[in-house]
Amino acid sequence: MKATLVEVLGEEQGSAMYTDEWLQNRVREHLDPARYEGQVFLAEADSDIVGHTIVRVETDETGERFGLFSTFYVDPTARGKGVAKNLVRAGETWMIDRNLSAARTYTAESNSKLIGLMESFGYPIELRKNEMVVLARRLIA
């Protein structure tokens, strides 16, 4: 998560935003079954973890359940090799298996790599607020 923040926000702001302890607790929170139904997907190459995404079930203001891609990261050395696409596919499959009709992700407007990835899967920008964007698409009709 920290690597994503550093890449999107820059070294100074990204590193200072959250402590390692806070980030580790955030991952634990995402995976606490008492709080969320979620899953971490890891991408591995040559016994090294080269990417991840965390997905979870959320409920919107109308009460509709949807899948949320909470965080994404692919190591720069593994980019352009289909790692991110495989993570999106794995996350969407997990969401469809839970009968979630839609998926979303929230990111900084400056995160052009993630925006481009999600747009390539049919996730248009649905909302812009401050410096953030929401990308979303229907999974099940």
PDB file of N, CA, C and O in Angstrom, residues 1-39:
ATOM      1  N   MET A   1       0.827  -1.186   0.000  1.00  0.00           N
ATOM      2  CA  MET A   1       0.000   0.000   0.000  1.00  0.00           C
ATOM      3  C   MET A   1       0.874   1.253   0.000  1.00  0.00           C
ATOM      4  O   MET A   1       0.549   2.215  -0.667  1.00  0.00           O
ATOM      5  N   LYS A   2       1.944   1.195   0.773  1.00  0.00           N
ATOM      6  CA  LYS A   2       2.807   2.369   0.841  1.00  0.00           C
ATOM      7  C   LYS A   2       3.451   2.649  -0.513  1.00  0.00           C
ATOM      8  O   LYS A   2       3.558   3.798  -0.936  1.00  0.00           O
ATOM      9  N   ALA A   3       3.865   1.593  -1.220  1.00  0.00           N
ATOM     10  CA  ALA A   3       4.483   1.781  -2.533  1.00  0.00           C
ATOM     11  C   ALA A   3       3.512   2.478  -3.489  1.00  0.00           C
ATOM     12  O   ALA A   3       3.924   3.324  -4.286  1.00  0.00           O
ATOM     13  N   THR A   4       2.244   2.139  -3.405  1.00  0.00           N
ATOM     14  CA  THR A   4       1.239   2.805  -4.236  1.00  0.00           C
ATOM     15  C   THR A   4       1.161   4.283  -3.887  1.00  0.00           C
ATOM     16  O   THR A   4       1.141   5.142  -4.770  1.00  0.00           O
ATOM     17  N   LEU A   5       1.119   4.585  -2.599  1.00  0.00           N
ATOM     18  CA  LEU A   5       1.039   5.987  -2.170  1.00  0.00           C
ATOM     19  C   LEU A   5       2.262   6.778  -2.619  1.00  0.00           C
ATOM     20  O   LEU A   5       2.139   7.911  -3.089  1.00  0.00           O
ATOM     21  N   VAL A   6       3.439   6.183  -2.495  1.00  0.00           N
ATOM     22  CA  VAL A   6       4.663   6.870  -2.910  1.00  0.00           C
ATOM     23  C   VAL A   6       4.636   7.122  -4.412  1.00  0.00           C
ATOM     24  O   VAL A   6       4.976   8.211  -4.878  1.00  0.00           O
ATOM     25  N   GLU A   7       4.210   6.119  -5.170  1.00  0.00           N
ATOM     26  CA  GLU A   7       4.191   6.279  -6.621  1.00  0.00           C
ATOM     27  C   GLU A   7       3.194   7.348  -7.058  1.00  0.00           C
ATOM     28  O   GLU A   7       3.483   8.150  -7.932  1.00  0.00           O
ATOM     29  N   VAL A   8       2.024   7.361  -6.456  1.00  0.00           N
ATOM     30  CA  VAL A   8       0.970   8.285  -6.877  1.00  0.00           C
ATOM     31  C   VAL A   8       1.192   9.691  -6.320  1.00  0.00           C
ATOM     32  O   VAL A   8       0.997  10.678  -7.027  1.00  0.00           O
ATOM     33  N   LEU A   9       1.623   9.770  -5.061  1.00  0.00           N
ATOM     34  CA  LEU A   9       1.712  11.073  -4.395  1.00  0.00           C
ATOM     35  C   LEU A   9       3.126  11.636  -4.318  1.00  0.00           C
ATOM     36  O   LEU A   9       3.313  12.777  -3.933  1.00  0.00           O
ATOM     37  N   GLY A  10       4.118  10.827  -4.646  1.00  0.00           N
ATOM     38  CA  GLY A  10       5.499  11.258  -4.517  1.00  0.00           C
ATOM     39  C   GLY A  10       6.092  10.753  -3.212  1.00  0.00           C
ATOM     40  O   GLY A  10       5.380  10.425  -2.264  1.00  0.00           O
ATOM     41  N   GLU A  11       7.424  10.669  -3.173  1.00  0.00           N
ATOM     42  CA  GLU A  11       8.136  10.093  -2.029  1.00  0.00           C
ATOM     43  C   GLU A  11       7.806  10.802  -0.718  1.00  0.00           C
ATOM     44  O   GLU A  11       7.450  10.165   0.267  1.00  0.00           O
ATOM     45  N   GLU A  12       7.912  12.113  -0.703  1.00  0.00           N
ATOM     46  CA  GLU A  12       7.729  12.852   0.546  1.00  0.00           C
ATOM     47  C   GLU A  12       6.314  12.692   1.095  1.00  0.00           C
ATOM     48  O   GLU A  12       6.117  12.298   2.239  1.00  0.00           O
ATOM     49  N   GLN A  13       5.320  12.982   0.276  1.00  0.00           N
ATOM     50  CA  GLN A  13       3.928  12.923   0.741  1.00  0.00           C
ATOM     51  C   GLN A  13       3.480  11.474   0.959  1.00  0.00           C
ATOM     52  O   GLN A  13       2.838  11.162   1.954  1.00  0.00           O
ATOM     53  N   GLY A  14       3.812  10.583   0.034  1.00  0.00           N
ATOM     54  CA  GLY A  14       3.391   9.186   0.140  1.00  0.00           C
ATOM     55  C   GLY A  14       3.986   8.474   1.341  1.00  0.00           C
ATOM     56  O   GLY A  14       3.309   7.694   2.009  1.00  0.00           O
ATOM     57  N   SER A  15       5.257   8.733   1.633  1.00  0.00           N
ATOM     58  CA  SER A  15       5.910   8.099   2.778  1.00  0.00           C
ATOM     59  C   SER A  15       5.414   8.645   4.104  1.00  0.00           C
ATOM     60  O   SER A  15       5.348   7.923   5.097  1.00  0.00           O
ATOM     61  N   ALA A  16       5.080   9.920   4.125  1.00  0.00           N
ATOM     62  CA  ALA A  16       4.672  10.561   5.371  1.00  0.00           C
ATOM     63  C   ALA A  16       3.197  10.373   5.690  1.00  0.00           C
ATOM     64  O   ALA A  16       2.768  10.616   6.817  1.00  0.00           O
ATOM     65  N   MET A  17       2.432   9.923   4.730  1.00  0.00           N
ATOM     66  CA  MET A  17       0.981   9.871   4.896  1.00  0.00           C
ATOM     67  C   MET A  17       0.552   8.913   6.009  1.00  0.00           C
ATOM     68  O   MET A  17      -0.311   9.239   6.807  1.00  0.00           O
ATOM     69  N   TYR A  18       1.108   7.691   6.024  1.00  0.00           N
ATOM     70  CA  TYR A  18       0.726   6.683   7.010  1.00  0.00           C
ATOM     71  C   TYR A  18       1.964   5.949   7.493  1.00  0.00           C
ATOM     72  O   TYR A  18       2.875   5.684   6.722  1.00  0.00           O
ATOM     73  N   THR A  19       1.946   5.544   8.754  1.00  0.00           N
ATOM     74  CA  THR A  19       3.046   4.741   9.283  1.00  0.00           C
ATOM     75  C   THR A  19       2.888   3.300   8.786  1.00  0.00           C
ATOM     76  O   THR A  19       1.793   2.871   8.404  1.00  0.00           O
ATOM     77  N   ASP A  20       3.989   2.553   8.830  1.00  0.00           N
ATOM     78  CA  ASP A  20       3.917   1.141   8.452  1.00  0.00           C
ATOM     79  C   ASP A  20       2.936   0.399   9.353  1.00  0.00           C
ATOM     80  O   ASP A  20       2.188  -0.465   8.890  1.00  0.00           O
ATOM     81  N   GLU A  21       2.932   0.720  10.633  1.00  0.00           N
ATOM     82  CA  GLU A  21       2.010   0.072  11.569  1.00  0.00           C
ATOM     83  C   GLU A  21       0.557   0.345  11.175  1.00  0.00           C
ATOM     84  O   GLU A  21      -0.276  -0.556  11.173  1.00  0.00           O
ATOM     85  N   TRP A  22       0.247   1.595  10.819  1.00  0.00           N
ATOM     86  CA  TRP A  22      -1.119   1.936  10.403  1.00  0.00           C
ATOM     87  C   TRP A  22      -1.499   1.136   9.160  1.00  0.00           C
ATOM     88  O   TRP A  22      -2.602   0.600   9.064  1.00  0.00           O
ATOM     89  N   LEU A  23      -0.596   1.043   8.194  1.00  0.00           N
ATOM     90  CA  LEU A  23      -0.871   0.310   6.956  1.00  0.00           C
ATOM     91  C   LEU A  23      -1.083  -1.175   7.222  1.00  0.00           C
ATOM     92  O   LEU A  23      -1.990  -1.793   6.656  1.00  0.00           O
ATOM     93  N   GLN A  24      -0.264  -1.759   8.095  1.00  0.00           N
ATOM     94  CA  GLN A  24      -0.434  -3.174   8.430  1.00  0.00           C
ATOM     95  C   GLN A  24      -1.781  -3.402   9.122  1.00  0.00           C
ATOM     96  O   GLN A  24      -2.486  -4.374   8.814  1.00  0.00           O
ATOM     97  N   ASN A  25      -2.155  -2.494  10.017  1.00  0.00           N
ATOM     98  CA  ASN A  25      -3.452  -2.610  10.685  1.00  0.00           C
ATOM     99  C   ASN A  25      -4.597  -2.446   9.695  1.00  0.00           C
ATOM    100  O   ASN A  25      -5.639  -3.091   9.826  1.00  0.00           O
ATOM    101  N   ARG A  26      -4.407  -1.607   8.699  1.00  0.00           N
ATOM    102  CA  ARG A  26      -5.432  -1.401   7.666  1.00  0.00           C
ATOM    103  C   ARG A  26      -5.665  -2.684   6.867  1.00  0.00           C
ATOM    104  O   ARG A  26      -6.806  -3.048   6.598  1.00  0.00           O
ATOM    105  N   VAL A  27      -4.590  -3.389   6.512  1.00  0.00           N
ATOM    106  CA  VAL A  27      -4.741  -4.669   5.806  1.00  0.00           C
ATOM    107  C   VAL A  27      -5.466  -5.668   6.702  1.00  0.00           C
ATOM    108  O   VAL A  27      -6.393  -6.358   6.259  1.00  0.00           O
ATOM    109  N   ARG A  28      -5.077  -5.737   7.976  1.00  0.00           N
ATOM    110  CA  ARG A  28      -5.755  -6.649   8.907  1.00  0.00           C
ATOM    111  C   ARG A  28      -7.245  -6.304   9.002  1.00  0.00           C
ATOM    112  O   ARG A  28      -8.091  -7.189   9.045  1.00  0.00           O
ATOM    113  N   GLU A  29      -7.565  -5.021   9.043  1.00  0.00           N
ATOM    114  CA  GLU A  29      -8.957  -4.572   9.109  1.00  0.00           C
ATOM    115  C   GLU A  29      -9.729  -5.051   7.878  1.00  0.00           C
ATOM    116  O   GLU A  29     -10.849  -5.531   7.996  1.00  0.00           O
ATOM    117  N   HIS A  30      -9.121  -4.911   6.702  1.00  0.00           N
ATOM    118  CA  HIS A  30      -9.768  -5.350   5.463  1.00  0.00           C
ATOM    119  C   HIS A  30     -10.098  -6.840   5.503  1.00  0.00           C
ATOM    120  O   HIS A  30     -11.043  -7.286   4.868  1.00  0.00           O
ATOM    121  N   LEU A  31      -9.285  -7.600   6.202  1.00  0.00           N
ATOM    122  CA  LEU A  31      -9.450  -9.048   6.222  1.00  0.00           C
ATOM    123  C   LEU A  31     -10.155  -9.562   7.474  1.00  0.00           C
ATOM    124  O   LEU A  31     -10.311 -10.771   7.635  1.00  0.00           O
ATOM    125  N   ASP A  32     -10.622  -8.678   8.338  1.00  0.00           N
ATOM    126  CA  ASP A  32     -11.332  -9.069   9.553  1.00  0.00           C
ATOM    127  C   ASP A  32     -12.769  -9.441   9.177  1.00  0.00           C
ATOM    128  O   ASP A  32     -13.555  -8.576   8.778  1.00  0.00           O
ATOM    129  N   PRO A  33     -13.133 -10.734   9.274  1.00  0.00           N
ATOM    130  CA  PRO A  33     -14.472 -11.146   8.857  1.00  0.00           C
ATOM    131  C   PRO A  33     -15.594 -10.503   9.673  1.00  0.00           C
ATOM    132  O   PRO A  33     -16.738 -10.462   9.217  1.00  0.00           O
ATOM    133  N   ALA A  34     -15.283  -9.978  10.843  1.00  0.00           N
ATOM    134  CA  ALA A  34     -16.299  -9.280  11.627  1.00  0.00           C
ATOM    135  C   ALA A  34     -16.602  -7.902  11.043  1.00  0.00           C
ATOM    136  O   ALA A  34     -17.666  -7.332  11.294  1.00  0.00           O
ATOM    137  N   ARG A  35     -15.689  -7.373  10.241  1.00  0.00           N
ATOM    138  CA  ARG A  35     -15.873  -6.034   9.659  1.00  0.00           C
ATOM    139  C   ARG A  35     -16.197  -6.084   8.175  1.00  0.00           C
ATOM    140  O   ARG A  35     -17.015  -5.321   7.694  1.00  0.00           O
ATOM    141  N   TYR A  36     -15.502  -6.941   7.446  1.00  0.00           N
ATOM    142  CA  TYR A  36     -15.642  -6.989   5.989  1.00  0.00           C
ATOM    143  C   TYR A  36     -15.590  -8.430   5.508  1.00  0.00           C
ATOM    144  O   TYR A  36     -14.924  -9.273   6.110  1.00  0.00           O
ATOM    145  N   GLU A  37     -16.237  -8.642   4.376  1.00  0.00           N
ATOM    146  CA  GLU A  37     -15.989  -9.866   3.621  1.00  0.00           C
ATOM    147  C   GLU A  37     -15.002  -9.449   2.544  1.00  0.00           C
ATOM    148  O   GLU A  37     -15.322  -8.628   1.681  1.00  0.00           O
ATOM    149  N   GLY A  38     -13.784  -9.960   2.618  1.00  0.00           N
ATOM    150  CA  GLY A  38     -12.757  -9.506   1.697  1.00  0.00           C
ATOM    151  C   GLY A  38     -11.756 -10.590   1.367  1.00  0.00           C
ATOM    152  O   GLY A  38     -11.800 -11.700   1.917  1.00  0.00           O
ATOM    153  N   GLN A  39     -10.863 -10.244   0.448  1.00  0.00           N
ATOM    154  CA  GLN A  39      -9.857 -11.187  -0.018  1.00  0.00           C
ATOM    155  C   GLN A  39      -8.640 -10.411  -0.517  1.00  0.00           C
ATOM    156  O   GLN A  39      -8.785  -9.357  -1.123  1.00  0.00           O
TER     157      GLN A  39
END
